[in-house]
Every structure is written in structure tokens, then in C-alpha cells.
Amino acid sequence: MILDAFKLTDKVAIVTGGGRGIGQAYALALAEAGANVATVDVIPADDTVARIQKLGRSATAYSVDLSQAETLAASLIHQIVSDFGRIDILVNNAGIIRREPFTEHSAKNWNDVLAVNLSAPFFLSQAVSRQMISQGKGGKIINIASMLSFQGGILVPGYAASKGGIKSLTMLMANELSRYGICVNAIAPGYIATDNTAPIRADAVRNQAILDRIPAGRWGTPDDLKGICVFLASSASDYMTGATVNVDGGWLAR
């Protein structure tokens, strides 16, 4: 039955930034499909863990500053494998954004954003890929892109650069890892109502301009992203790799 292809029963998933917002939605979606979940976040993820455990799945929160992923990735993945036995799915969701005009954008803001949004997915995916290869059963890596993987945006040069990089990195990883049965794809969320977008929604003029362009006529919610995450994590997407999937209410179609 086709619905069986979407099941993640007893798979082990890692979700970065799983403490709240979109990351929490991804973690819950994977658990609802049957996976056990390791959340990795700099903020407490107790609520996410409790909600996953209430579903009857195993969950553990790892408190990690992903700006230090270059030095921490290998040991983190080793610990998760020790705790869960293996890794089948990685969702590189954690991200930050710093708003500042291009001519005034500080080196610190640039470096901070690139460290979390681009370098952390690289180093974590590298460590997870090695583990998946050693397991010999393939796996799924899901990166989180953005509308700014396709557009320039304004006031967020570091974020735009990081999300453009994620799209290209996803394709490169797909090219190199497909031979091992590892599928690598990206989700590009549109305008989603989260803490990161609160300043935009609070600006009445800009908020209305955004709504006027979205064919769906509304901001998205974290729950709108749950289905695509389960699909890309499941065997239903086994012949799909290197893609960046827009979930944007039609934003890019305008």
C-alpha cells in the first residue's frame, strides 16, 4: 500500500533547531510517522521531547551551540549513535537571521549567520554521511533552504548567502552521496509565521505587501511543512535527490 511508503517506524532522526517553531514541527512530524528523534538546539527542547514521548516514541535533546559545529559535529554524532544505535534521517533546520543594510552589515553578523546556517549543515552532514555509509543502508538528509535561495531579498545579506549556498550544497551532496543510497534534498519554506519573522509581521505595511503577493493569501504555519518533511524522509521519495522543494503558498509563482 502506498501509505506504507510514508511510514518511518523505528527510524532514527536528528532535527537541529528542534526546540521550537519549524524545527519542532519537523521533529513532531517525524515522530508522528513513527521515528525516534534526537533534537539538537542551543535552547531547551524539553517541550518537544515531552510531546514526542507522549506519541510513544523515544526522544532525547542535545544542547549544542551549532556555531561550533566544526569541532563538535563528530562527537555529537558519535553520542547520538551511542544513544540510539544508528542514524537514518538528518534534518538541518537550525538557522539564524540578522537584519542590517548591506552597507552596514557587520562582520560579526555575517560570520555568525554563515556559521549556523551553512557551516553547521556541512559539518553535520559530513559526520552523518560517514555514519550512514558505515551502516550500509542509505539514509535521508534534508536541508532547509529558503525563498532567498532563489531571490536576493533585502537587509539580510548573510542569510541570503547562506540559503543560496544551501541549495548548491544540496545538489553537490546528492551528486556524491547517491551511490551510497543517501538521498539529499532541501525544503524552501515561504513566509512562515515564526519568531524569526515576527518583526516583518509587526510592520503593517510590509506584512500587507507580502500577503498581497502570496496566492494562498496567508502566511504559512510550521504545520504546513510537516508533510513535505515526512515525504522526503521516507521511502516514498527514494528516487528523488538534489531537489529544492518550495512550500510557499505560491510566492515564487508570482
Coordinates of N, CA and C in Angstrom, one line a residue:
M1 N 0.8 -1.2 0.0 CA 0.0 0.0 0.0 C 0.9 1.2 0.0
I2 N 0.5 2.3 -0.8 CA 1.3 3.4 -0.9 C 1.5 4.2 0.4
L3 N 0.5 4.2 1.3 CA 0.7 4.9 2.6 C 1.8 4.2 3.4
D4 N 2.1 3.0 3.2 CA 3.2 2.3 4.0 C 4.5 2.9 3.6
A5 N 4.7 3.5 2.4 CA 5.9 4.0 2.0 C 6.3 5.3 2.7
F6 N 5.3 5.9 3.4 CA 5.5 7.1 4.1 C 5.8 6.9 5.6
K7 N 5.7 5.6 6.0 CA 5.9 5.3 7.4 C 7.4 5.3 7.8
L8 N 7.7 5.8 9.0 CA 9.1 5.9 9.4 C 9.3 5.1 10.7
T9 N 8.6 4.0 10.8 CA 8.6 3.2 12.0 C 10.0 2.8 12.5
D10 N 10.3 3.2 13.7 CA 11.6 2.9 14.3 C 12.8 3.5 13.6
K11 N 12.7 4.4 12.7 CA 13.8 5.1 12.1 C 14.3 6.1 13.2
V12 N 15.6 6.5 13.0 CA 16.2 7.4 14.0 C 16.5 8.7 13.2
A13 N 15.9 9.8 13.7 CA 16.1 11.1 13.0 C 16.7 12.1 13.9
I14 N 17.5 12.9 13.3 CA 18.1 14.1 14.0 C 17.5 15.3 13.4
V15 N 17.0 16.2 14.3 CA 16.5 17.5 13.8 C 17.2 18.6 14.6
T16 N 17.9 19.5 13.9 CA 18.5 20.6 14.5 C 17.5 21.8 14.6
G17 N 17.7 22.6 15.7 CA 16.7 23.6 15.9 C 15.4 23.1 16.2
G18 N 15.3 22.0 16.9 CA 14.0 21.3 17.2 C 13.3 21.8 18.4
G19 N 13.8 22.8 19.1 CA 13.2 23.3 20.3 C 12.0 24.1 20.1
R20 N 11.7 24.6 19.0 CA 10.5 25.5 18.8 C 10.3 25.7 17.3
G21 N 9.2 26.3 17.0 CA 8.9 26.8 15.6 C 8.9 25.6 14.6
I22 N 9.5 25.9 13.4 CA 9.5 25.0 12.3 C 10.3 23.7 12.7
G23 N 11.4 23.8 13.4 CA 12.1 22.6 13.8 C 11.3 21.7 14.7
Q24 N 10.5 22.3 15.6 CA 9.7 21.5 16.4 C 8.6 20.7 15.6
A25 N 8.1 21.5 14.6 CA 7.1 20.8 13.7 C 7.7 19.7 12.9
Y26 N 8.9 19.8 12.4 CA 9.6 18.7 11.7 C 9.8 17.5 12.7
A27 N 10.3 17.8 13.9 CA 10.5 16.7 14.9 C 9.2 16.0 15.2
L28 N 8.2 16.7 15.4 CA 6.9 16.1 15.7 C 6.3 15.3 14.5
A29 N 6.5 15.8 13.3 CA 6.0 15.1 12.1 C 6.7 13.8 12.0
L30 N 8.0 13.8 12.1 CA 8.8 12.5 12.0 C 8.4 11.5 13.1
A31 N 8.1 12.0 14.3 CA 7.7 11.1 15.4 C 6.3 10.6 15.1
E32 N 5.4 11.4 14.6 CA 4.1 11.0 14.2 C 4.1 9.9 13.2
A33 N 5.1 9.9 12.3 CA 5.3 8.9 11.3 C 6.0 7.7 11.8
G34 N 6.4 7.7 13.0 CA 7.0 6.5 13.6 C 8.5 6.6 14.0
A35 N 9.1 7.7 13.8 CA 10.5 7.8 14.1 C 10.8 8.2 15.5
N36 N 12.0 7.8 16.0 CA 12.6 8.2 17.2 C 13.5 9.4 16.9
V37 N 13.5 10.4 17.8 CA 14.1 11.7 17.4 C 15.1 12.2 18.4
A38 N 16.2 12.7 17.8 CA 17.2 13.4 18.6 C 17.1 14.9 18.2
T39 N 16.8 15.8 19.1 CA 16.8 17.2 18.8 C 18.1 17.8 19.2
V40 N 18.6 18.7 18.4 CA 19.9 19.4 18.7 C 19.6 20.9 18.6
D41 N 19.8 21.6 19.7 CA 19.4 23.0 19.8 C 20.2 23.7 20.9
V42 N 20.4 25.0 20.7 CA 21.1 25.8 21.8 C 20.1 26.2 22.9
I43 N 18.8 26.1 22.6 CA 17.7 26.4 23.6 C 17.1 25.1 24.1
P44 N 16.5 25.1 25.2 CA 15.9 23.9 25.8 C 14.8 23.3 24.8
A45 N 14.8 22.0 24.7 CA 13.8 21.4 23.8 C 13.0 20.4 24.6
D46 N 12.8 20.7 25.9 CA 12.0 19.8 26.8 C 10.6 19.6 26.3
D47 N 10.0 20.7 25.8 CA 8.6 20.6 25.3 C 8.5 19.6 24.1
T48 N 9.5 19.8 23.2 CA 9.5 18.9 22.0 C 9.7 17.4 22.4
V49 N 10.6 17.2 23.3 CA 10.9 15.8 23.8 C 9.6 15.2 24.5
A50 N 9.0 16.0 25.3 CA 7.8 15.5 26.0 C 6.7 15.2 25.0
R51 N 6.5 16.0 24.0 CA 5.4 15.8 23.1 C 5.7 14.5 22.2
I52 N 7.0 14.3 21.9 CA 7.4 13.1 21.1 C 7.1 11.9 22.0
Q53 N 7.6 11.9 23.2 CA 7.4 10.8 24.1 C 5.9 10.5 24.4
K54 N 5.1 11.5 24.4 CA 3.6 11.3 24.5 C 3.1 10.5 23.3
L55 N 3.8 10.6 22.2 CA 3.4 9.8 21.0 C 3.8 8.4 21.1
G56 N 4.6 8.1 22.1 CA 5.1 6.7 22.2 C 6.4 6.5 21.6
R57 N 7.1 7.5 21.1 CA 8.4 7.4 20.5 C 9.5 7.9 21.5
S58 N 10.7 7.5 21.2 CA 11.9 7.9 22.0 C 12.4 9.2 21.6
A59 N 12.8 10.1 22.5 CA 13.4 11.4 22.1 C 14.4 11.8 23.2
T60 N 15.4 12.4 22.7 CA 16.5 13.0 23.6 C 16.9 14.3 23.0
A61 N 17.1 15.3 23.9 CA 17.5 16.6 23.5 C 19.0 16.8 23.8
Y62 N 19.7 17.3 22.8 CA 21.1 17.6 23.0 C 21.4 19.1 22.9
S63 N 21.9 19.6 23.9 CA 22.2 21.1 24.0 C 23.5 21.4 23.3
V64 N 23.5 22.0 22.2 CA 24.7 22.2 21.4 C 24.6 23.6 20.7
D65 N 25.8 24.3 20.8 CA 25.9 25.6 20.0 C 26.4 25.2 18.6
L66 N 25.5 25.3 17.7 CA 25.9 24.8 16.3 C 26.8 25.8 15.6
S67 N 27.1 26.9 16.2 CA 28.1 27.8 15.6 C 29.5 27.2 15.7
Q68 N 29.6 26.2 16.6 CA 30.8 25.4 16.9 C 30.8 24.0 16.2
A69 N 30.0 23.9 15.2 CA 29.8 22.5 14.6 C 31.1 21.9 14.1
E70 N 32.0 22.8 13.6 CA 33.3 22.2 13.0 C 34.0 21.3 14.0
T71 N 34.0 21.8 15.3 CA 34.7 21.0 16.3 C 33.8 20.0 17.1
L72 N 32.5 20.2 17.0 CA 31.6 19.4 17.8 C 30.8 18.3 17.0
A73 N 30.8 18.4 15.7 CA 29.9 17.5 14.9 C 30.2 16.1 15.1
A74 N 31.5 15.7 15.0 CA 31.9 14.3 15.1 C 31.5 13.7 16.5
S75 N 31.8 14.4 17.6 CA 31.5 13.9 18.9 C 30.0 13.8 19.1
L76 N 29.3 14.8 18.6 CA 27.8 14.8 18.8 C 27.2 13.6 18.1
I77 N 27.6 13.4 16.8 CA 27.0 12.2 16.1 C 27.4 10.9 16.7
H78 N 28.6 10.8 17.2 CA 29.0 9.6 18.0 C 28.1 9.4 19.2
Q79 N 27.8 10.4 19.9 CA 27.0 10.3 21.1 C 25.6 9.9 20.7
I80 N 25.0 10.5 19.6 CA 23.7 10.1 19.2 C 23.6 8.6 18.8
V81 N 24.6 8.2 18.0 CA 24.7 6.8 17.6 C 24.8 5.9 18.9
S82 N 25.5 6.3 19.8 CA 25.7 5.5 21.1 C 24.3 5.4 21.8
D83 N 23.5 6.5 21.7 CA 22.3 6.5 22.5 C 21.1 5.8 21.7
F84 N 21.1 6.0 20.4 CA 20.0 5.5 19.5 C 20.4 4.3 18.7
G85 N 21.6 4.0 18.5 CA 22.0 2.8 17.8 C 22.4 3.0 16.3
R86 N 21.8 4.1 15.7 CA 22.1 4.4 14.3 C 21.5 5.7 14.0
I87 N 21.7 6.1 12.7 CA 21.0 7.4 12.2 C 20.5 7.1 10.8
D88 N 19.2 7.4 10.6 CA 18.6 7.2 9.3 C 18.2 8.5 8.6
I89 N 18.0 9.6 9.4 CA 17.5 10.8 8.8 C 18.2 12.0 9.5
L90 N 18.6 13.0 8.8 CA 19.1 14.2 9.3 C 18.3 15.4 8.7
V91 N 17.8 16.3 9.6 CA 17.1 17.5 9.1 C 17.9 18.7 9.6
N92 N 18.6 19.3 8.7 CA 19.5 20.5 9.1 C 18.6 21.8 9.1
N93 N 17.8 21.9 10.2 CA 16.9 23.0 10.2 C 17.4 24.3 10.9
A94 N 18.3 24.1 11.9 CA 18.7 25.3 12.7 C 19.2 26.4 11.8
G95 N 18.7 27.6 12.2 CA 19.2 28.8 11.4 C 19.0 30.1 12.2
I96 N 19.7 31.1 11.9 CA 19.5 32.4 12.5 C 19.5 33.5 11.4
I97 N 19.0 34.6 11.7 CA 19.0 35.7 10.7 C 19.3 37.0 11.4
R98 N 20.1 37.9 10.8 CA 20.5 39.2 11.3 C 20.1 40.2 10.2
R99 N 19.3 41.2 10.6 CA 18.8 42.2 9.7 C 19.6 43.5 9.8
E100 N 20.2 43.9 8.7 CA 21.1 45.1 8.7 C 21.3 45.4 7.3
P101 N 21.3 46.7 6.9 CA 21.5 47.1 5.5 C 22.9 46.5 5.0
F102 N 23.0 46.2 3.7 CA 24.2 45.7 3.2 C 25.4 46.5 3.5
T103 N 25.3 47.8 3.3 CA 26.5 48.7 3.5 C 26.9 48.8 5.0
E104 N 26.0 48.4 5.9 CA 26.3 48.5 7.3 C 26.4 47.1 8.0
H105 N 26.2 46.1 7.2 CA 26.2 44.7 7.8 C 27.6 44.4 8.4
S106 N 27.6 44.1 9.7 CA 28.9 43.8 10.3 C 29.5 42.5 10.0
A107 N 30.8 42.4 10.2 CA 31.5 41.1 10.0 C 30.9 40.1 11.0
K108 N 30.6 40.5 12.2 CA 30.1 39.6 13.2 C 28.8 39.0 12.7
N109 N 27.9 39.8 12.3 CA 26.6 39.3 11.8 C 26.8 38.4 10.6
W110 N 27.6 38.7 9.7 CA 27.9 37.9 8.5 C 28.4 36.5 9.0
N111 N 29.5 36.5 9.8 CA 30.1 35.3 10.3 C 29.2 34.4 11.1
D112 N 28.4 35.1 12.0 CA 27.5 34.3 12.9 C 26.5 33.5 12.1
V113 N 25.9 34.2 11.1 CA 24.9 33.6 10.2 C 25.4 32.5 9.4
L114 N 26.6 32.7 8.8 CA 27.2 31.7 7.9 C 27.6 30.5 8.7
A115 N 28.0 30.7 10.0 CA 28.5 29.6 10.8 C 27.3 28.6 11.1
V116 N 26.1 29.2 11.5 CA 25.0 28.3 11.8 C 24.2 27.8 10.6
N117 N 24.0 28.7 9.6 CA 23.2 28.3 8.5 C 23.8 27.5 7.4
L118 N 25.1 27.6 7.3 CA 25.8 26.9 6.2 C 26.9 26.0 6.6
S119 N 27.7 26.5 7.5 CA 28.8 25.6 8.0 C 28.3 24.5 8.9
A120 N 27.4 24.7 9.7 CA 26.8 23.6 10.6 C 26.2 22.5 9.8
P121 N 25.3 22.8 8.8 CA 24.8 21.7 7.9 C 25.9 21.0 7.2
F122 N 27.0 21.7 6.8 CA 28.1 21.0 6.1 C 28.7 20.0 7.0
F123 N 29.1 20.4 8.2 CA 29.9 19.6 9.1 C 29.0 18.4 9.7
L124 N 27.8 18.8 10.0 CA 26.9 17.7 10.5 C 26.6 16.7 9.4
S125 N 26.3 17.1 8.2 CA 26.0 16.2 7.1 C 27.2 15.3 6.8
Q126 N 28.4 15.9 6.9 CA 29.6 15.1 6.7 C 29.7 14.0 7.7
A127 N 29.5 14.3 9.0 CA 29.6 13.3 10.0 C 28.5 12.3 9.9
V128 N 27.3 12.7 9.6 CA 26.2 11.8 9.4 C 26.3 10.9 8.2
S129 N 26.8 11.5 7.1 CA 27.0 10.7 5.9 C 28.0 9.6 6.2
R130 N 29.1 9.8 6.9 CA 30.1 8.8 7.2 C 29.4 7.7 8.0
Q131 N 28.5 8.1 8.9 CA 27.8 7.0 9.7 C 26.9 6.2 8.9
M132 N 26.1 6.9 8.0 CA 25.2 6.2 7.1 C 25.9 5.3 6.2
I133 N 27.0 5.7 5.7 CA 27.8 4.8 4.8 C 28.3 3.6 5.5
S134 N 28.7 3.8 6.7 CA 29.2 2.6 7.5 C 28.1 1.7 7.8
Q135 N 26.8 2.2 8.0 CA 25.7 1.3 8.2 C 25.3 0.5 7.0
G136 N 25.5 1.1 5.8 CA 25.3 0.4 4.6 C 23.8 0.3 4.2
K137 N 23.0 1.2 4.7 CA 21.5 1.1 4.4 C 21.0 2.4 3.9
G138 N 21.9 3.3 3.4 CA 21.4 4.5 2.9 C 20.9 5.5 4.0
G139 N 20.1 6.5 3.5 CA 19.6 7.4 4.5 C 19.0 8.6 3.8
K140 N 18.5 9.5 4.6 CA 17.9 10.8 4.1 C 18.5 12.0 4.8
I141 N 18.9 12.9 4.0 CA 19.4 14.2 4.6 C 18.5 15.3 4.0
I142 N 17.9 16.1 4.8 CA 17.0 17.2 4.4 C 17.6 18.5 4.9
N143 N 18.0 19.4 4.0 CA 18.5 20.7 4.3 C 17.3 21.7 4.2
I144 N 17.5 22.8 4.9 CA 16.4 23.8 4.8 C 16.9 25.0 4.1
A145 N 16.3 25.2 2.9 CA 16.7 26.4 2.1 C 15.7 27.5 2.4
S146 N 15.4 28.3 1.4 CA 14.5 29.5 1.7 C 14.1 30.1 0.3
M147 N 13.1 31.0 0.4 CA 12.8 31.8 -0.8 C 14.1 32.5 -1.3
L148 N 15.0 32.8 -0.3 CA 16.2 33.6 -0.7 C 17.3 32.7 -1.2
S149 N 16.9 31.4 -1.4 CA 17.8 30.5 -2.3 C 17.6 30.9 -3.7
F150 N 16.5 31.6 -4.0 CA 16.1 31.9 -5.4 C 16.1 33.4 -5.6
Q151 N 15.9 34.2 -4.5 CA 15.8 35.6 -4.6 C 16.9 36.3 -3.7
G152 N 17.1 37.6 -3.9 CA 18.1 38.3 -3.2 C 17.6 38.8 -1.8
G153 N 16.3 39.2 -1.8 CA 15.8 39.8 -0.5 C 16.5 41.1 -0.2
I154 N 16.2 41.7 0.9 CA 16.8 42.9 1.4 C 17.1 42.8 2.9
L155 N 18.2 43.5 3.3 CA 18.6 43.7 4.7 C 19.1 42.4 5.3
V156 N 19.3 41.3 4.6 CA 19.8 40.0 5.2 C 20.9 39.4 4.3
P157 N 22.0 40.1 4.1 CA 23.0 39.5 3.2 C 23.6 38.2 3.6
G158 N 23.8 38.1 4.9 CA 24.4 36.8 5.4 C 23.4 35.7 5.2
Y159 N 22.1 35.9 5.5 CA 21.1 34.9 5.4 C 20.9 34.5 3.9
A160 N 20.8 35.5 3.0 CA 20.6 35.2 1.6 C 21.8 34.4 1.1
A161 N 23.0 34.8 1.5 CA 24.2 34.0 1.0 C 24.2 32.6 1.5
S162 N 23.8 32.4 2.8 CA 23.8 31.1 3.4 C 22.7 30.2 2.7
K163 N 21.6 30.7 2.4 CA 20.5 29.9 1.8 C 20.8 29.6 0.3
G164 N 21.4 30.6 -0.4 CA 21.9 30.2 -1.7 C 22.9 29.1 -1.7
G165 N 23.8 29.2 -0.7 CA 24.8 28.1 -0.5 C 24.1 26.8 -0.2
I166 N 23.1 26.8 0.6 CA 22.4 25.5 1.0 C 21.9 24.8 -0.3
K167 N 21.3 25.6 -1.1 CA 20.7 25.0 -2.4 C 21.8 24.3 -3.2
S168 N 22.9 25.0 -3.4 CA 24.0 24.4 -4.1 C 24.7 23.2 -3.4
L169 N 24.8 23.4 -2.1 CA 25.4 22.3 -1.3 C 24.5 21.0 -1.4
T170 N 23.2 21.2 -1.4 CA 22.3 20.1 -1.5 C 22.5 19.3 -2.8
M171 N 22.7 20.0 -3.9 CA 22.9 19.4 -5.2 C 24.3 18.6 -5.2
L172 N 25.3 19.3 -4.7 CA 26.6 18.6 -4.6 C 26.6 17.3 -3.8
M173 N 25.9 17.4 -2.6 CA 25.8 16.3 -1.7 C 25.1 15.1 -2.4
A174 N 24.0 15.5 -3.1 CA 23.2 14.5 -3.9 C 24.1 13.8 -4.9
N175 N 24.9 14.6 -5.6 CA 25.8 14.0 -6.6 C 26.8 13.0 -6.1
E176 N 27.3 13.3 -4.9 CA 28.4 12.5 -4.3 C 27.8 11.3 -3.5
L177 N 26.6 11.5 -2.9 CA 26.2 10.5 -1.9 C 25.1 9.5 -2.4
S178 N 24.6 9.8 -3.6 CA 23.6 8.9 -4.2 C 24.1 7.5 -4.4
R179 N 25.4 7.3 -4.7 CA 26.0 6.0 -4.8 C 25.9 5.1 -3.6
Y180 N 25.7 5.8 -2.4 CA 25.6 5.1 -1.2 C 24.1 4.9 -0.7
G181 N 23.2 5.3 -1.6 CA 21.8 5.2 -1.2 C 21.3 6.3 -0.3
I182 N 22.1 7.4 -0.2 CA 21.7 8.5 0.6 C 21.1 9.6 -0.3
C183 N 19.8 9.9 0.0 CA 19.1 11.0 -0.8 C 19.3 12.3 0.0
V184 N 19.6 13.4 -0.8 CA 19.7 14.7 -0.2 C 18.8 15.7 -0.9
N185 N 17.9 16.3 -0.2 CA 17.0 17.2 -0.7 C 16.9 18.4 0.2
A186 N 16.2 19.5 -0.3 CA 16.0 20.6 0.6 C 14.6 21.1 0.5
I187 N 14.1 21.7 1.6 CA 12.8 22.3 1.7 C 13.1 23.8 1.7
A188 N 12.3 24.5 0.9 CA 12.4 26.0 0.8 C 11.1 26.6 1.3
P189 N 11.0 26.8 2.6 CA 9.7 27.4 3.1 C 9.5 28.8 2.6
G190 N 8.3 29.2 2.4 CA 7.9 30.6 2.1 C 7.9 31.4 3.4
Y191 N 7.0 32.3 3.4 CA 6.8 33.2 4.6 C 6.0 32.4 5.6
I192 N 6.7 32.0 6.7 CA 6.1 31.2 7.8 C 6.1 32.0 9.1
A193 N 4.9 32.0 9.7 CA 4.8 32.7 11.0 C 5.6 32.1 12.1
T194 N 6.7 32.6 12.4 CA 7.6 32.1 13.5 C 8.2 33.3 14.2
D195 N 9.0 33.0 15.2 CA 9.7 34.1 15.9 C 10.6 34.9 15.0
N196 N 11.3 34.2 14.0 CA 12.2 34.9 13.1 C 11.5 35.9 12.2
T197 N 10.2 35.7 11.9 CA 9.5 36.6 11.0 C 8.6 37.5 11.8
A198 N 8.7 37.5 13.1 CA 7.8 38.4 13.9 C 8.0 39.9 13.6
P199 N 9.3 40.3 13.4 CA 9.5 41.8 13.1 C 8.8 42.2 11.7
I200 N 8.8 41.3 10.8 CA 8.2 41.6 9.5 C 6.6 41.7 9.7
R201 N 6.1 40.7 10.4 CA 4.6 40.7 10.6 C 4.2 41.9 11.4
A202 N 5.1 42.4 12.2 CA 4.7 43.6 13.1 C 4.7 44.9 12.2
D203 N 5.3 44.9 11.1 CA 5.4 46.0 10.2 C 4.1 45.9 9.3
A204 N 3.1 46.7 9.6 CA 1.8 46.6 8.9 C 2.0 46.8 7.4
V205 N 2.8 47.7 6.9 CA 2.9 47.9 5.5 C 3.6 46.8 4.8
R206 N 4.7 46.3 5.4 CA 5.4 45.2 4.7 C 4.6 43.9 4.8
N207 N 4.0 43.7 6.0 CA 3.2 42.5 6.1 C 2.1 42.4 5.1
Q208 N 1.4 43.6 4.8 CA 0.4 43.6 3.8 C 0.9 43.4 2.4
A209 N 2.1 43.9 2.1 CA 2.7 43.7 0.8 C 3.0 42.3 0.6
I210 N 3.5 41.6 1.6 CA 3.8 40.1 1.5 C 2.5 39.4 1.2
L211 N 1.4 39.6 2.0 CA 0.2 38.9 1.8 C -0.4 39.2 0.5
D212 N -0.2 40.4 -0.1 CA -0.8 40.7 -1.4 C -0.1 39.9 -2.5
R213 N 1.1 39.4 -2.2 CA 1.8 38.7 -3.3 C 1.6 37.1 -3.2
I214 N 1.3 36.7 -2.0 CA 1.1 35.2 -1.8 C -0.3 34.8 -2.3
P215 N -0.3 33.9 -3.4 CA -1.6 33.5 -3.9 C -2.5 32.8 -2.9
A216 N -1.9 32.1 -2.0 CA -2.7 31.5 -0.9 C -3.3 32.5 0.0
G217 N -2.8 33.7 0.0 CA -3.5 34.8 0.8 C -3.2 34.8 2.3
R218 N -2.2 34.0 2.7 CA -1.9 33.9 4.2 C -0.5 33.5 4.4
W219 N 0.0 33.8 5.6 CA 1.3 33.3 6.0 C 1.2 31.8 6.2
G220 N 2.3 31.1 6.0 CA 2.3 29.7 6.3 C 2.5 29.5 7.8
T221 N 2.2 28.3 8.2 CA 2.5 27.9 9.6 C 3.5 26.7 9.6
P222 N 4.1 26.5 10.8 CA 5.0 25.3 10.8 C 4.4 24.0 10.4
D223 N 3.1 23.9 10.7 CA 2.4 22.6 10.4 C 2.3 22.4 8.9
D224 N 2.3 23.5 8.1 CA 2.3 23.4 6.7 C 3.5 22.7 6.1
L225 N 4.5 22.6 6.9 CA 5.8 22.0 6.4 C 6.0 20.5 6.8
K226 N 5.1 20.0 7.6 CA 5.2 18.7 8.2 C 5.1 17.6 7.1
G227 N 4.2 17.7 6.2 CA 4.0 16.7 5.1 C 5.2 16.5 4.3
I228 N 5.8 17.6 3.8 CA 7.0 17.5 2.9 C 8.2 16.9 3.6
C229 N 8.3 17.2 4.9 CA 9.4 16.6 5.7 C 9.3 15.1 5.8
V230 N 8.1 14.6 6.1 CA 7.9 13.2 6.2 C 8.1 12.5 4.8
F231 N 7.6 13.2 3.7 CA 7.8 12.6 2.4 C 9.3 12.5 2.1
L232 N 10.1 13.5 2.3 CA 11.5 13.5 2.0 C 12.3 12.6 2.9
A233 N 11.8 12.3 4.1 CA 12.4 11.4 5.0 C 12.1 9.9 4.7
S234 N 11.0 9.7 4.0 CA 10.5 8.3 3.8 C 10.9 7.7 2.5
S235 N 10.6 6.4 2.4 CA 11.0 5.7 1.2 C 10.1 6.1 0.0
A236 N 9.1 6.9 0.2 CA 8.2 7.4 -0.9 C 9.0 8.3 -1.8
S237 N 10.1 8.9 -1.3 CA 11.0 9.8 -2.1 C 12.3 9.2 -2.5
D238 N 12.4 7.9 -2.6 CA 13.7 7.2 -2.8 C 14.3 7.5 -4.1
Y239 N 13.5 8.0 -5.1 CA 14.1 8.3 -6.4 C 14.2 9.9 -6.6
M240 N 14.3 10.5 -5.5 CA 14.3 12.0 -5.5 C 15.5 12.4 -4.8
T241 N 16.4 13.2 -5.4 CA 17.6 13.7 -4.7 C 18.2 14.9 -5.5
G242 N 18.7 15.8 -4.7 CA 19.2 17.1 -5.3 C 18.2 18.1 -5.5
A243 N 17.0 17.9 -5.1 CA 15.9 18.9 -5.3 C 15.7 19.9 -4.2
T244 N 15.3 21.0 -4.5 CA 14.8 22.0 -3.5 C 13.4 22.3 -3.7
V245 N 12.5 21.9 -2.8 CA 11.1 21.9 -2.9 C 10.5 23.2 -2.2
N246 N 9.8 24.0 -3.0 CA 9.2 25.2 -2.4 C 7.9 24.9 -1.7
V247 N 7.7 25.4 -0.5 CA 6.4 25.3 0.2 C 6.1 26.7 0.6
D248 N 5.5 27.4 -0.3 CA 5.5 28.9 -0.2 C 4.1 29.5 -0.5
G249 N 3.1 28.8 -0.6 CA 1.8 29.3 -0.8 C 1.7 29.9 -2.2
G250 N 2.6 29.6 -3.1 CA 2.6 30.2 -4.4 C 3.5 31.4 -4.6
W251 N 4.3 31.8 -3.6 CA 5.1 33.0 -3.7 C 5.9 33.1 -4.9
L252 N 6.7 32.0 -5.2 CA 7.6 32.1 -6.4 C 6.9 32.0 -7.7
A253 N 5.6 31.6 -7.7 CA 4.9 31.5 -8.9 C 4.4 32.9 -9.4
R254 N 4.5 33.9 -8.6 CA 4.1 35.2 -8.9 C 5.2 36.0 -9.7

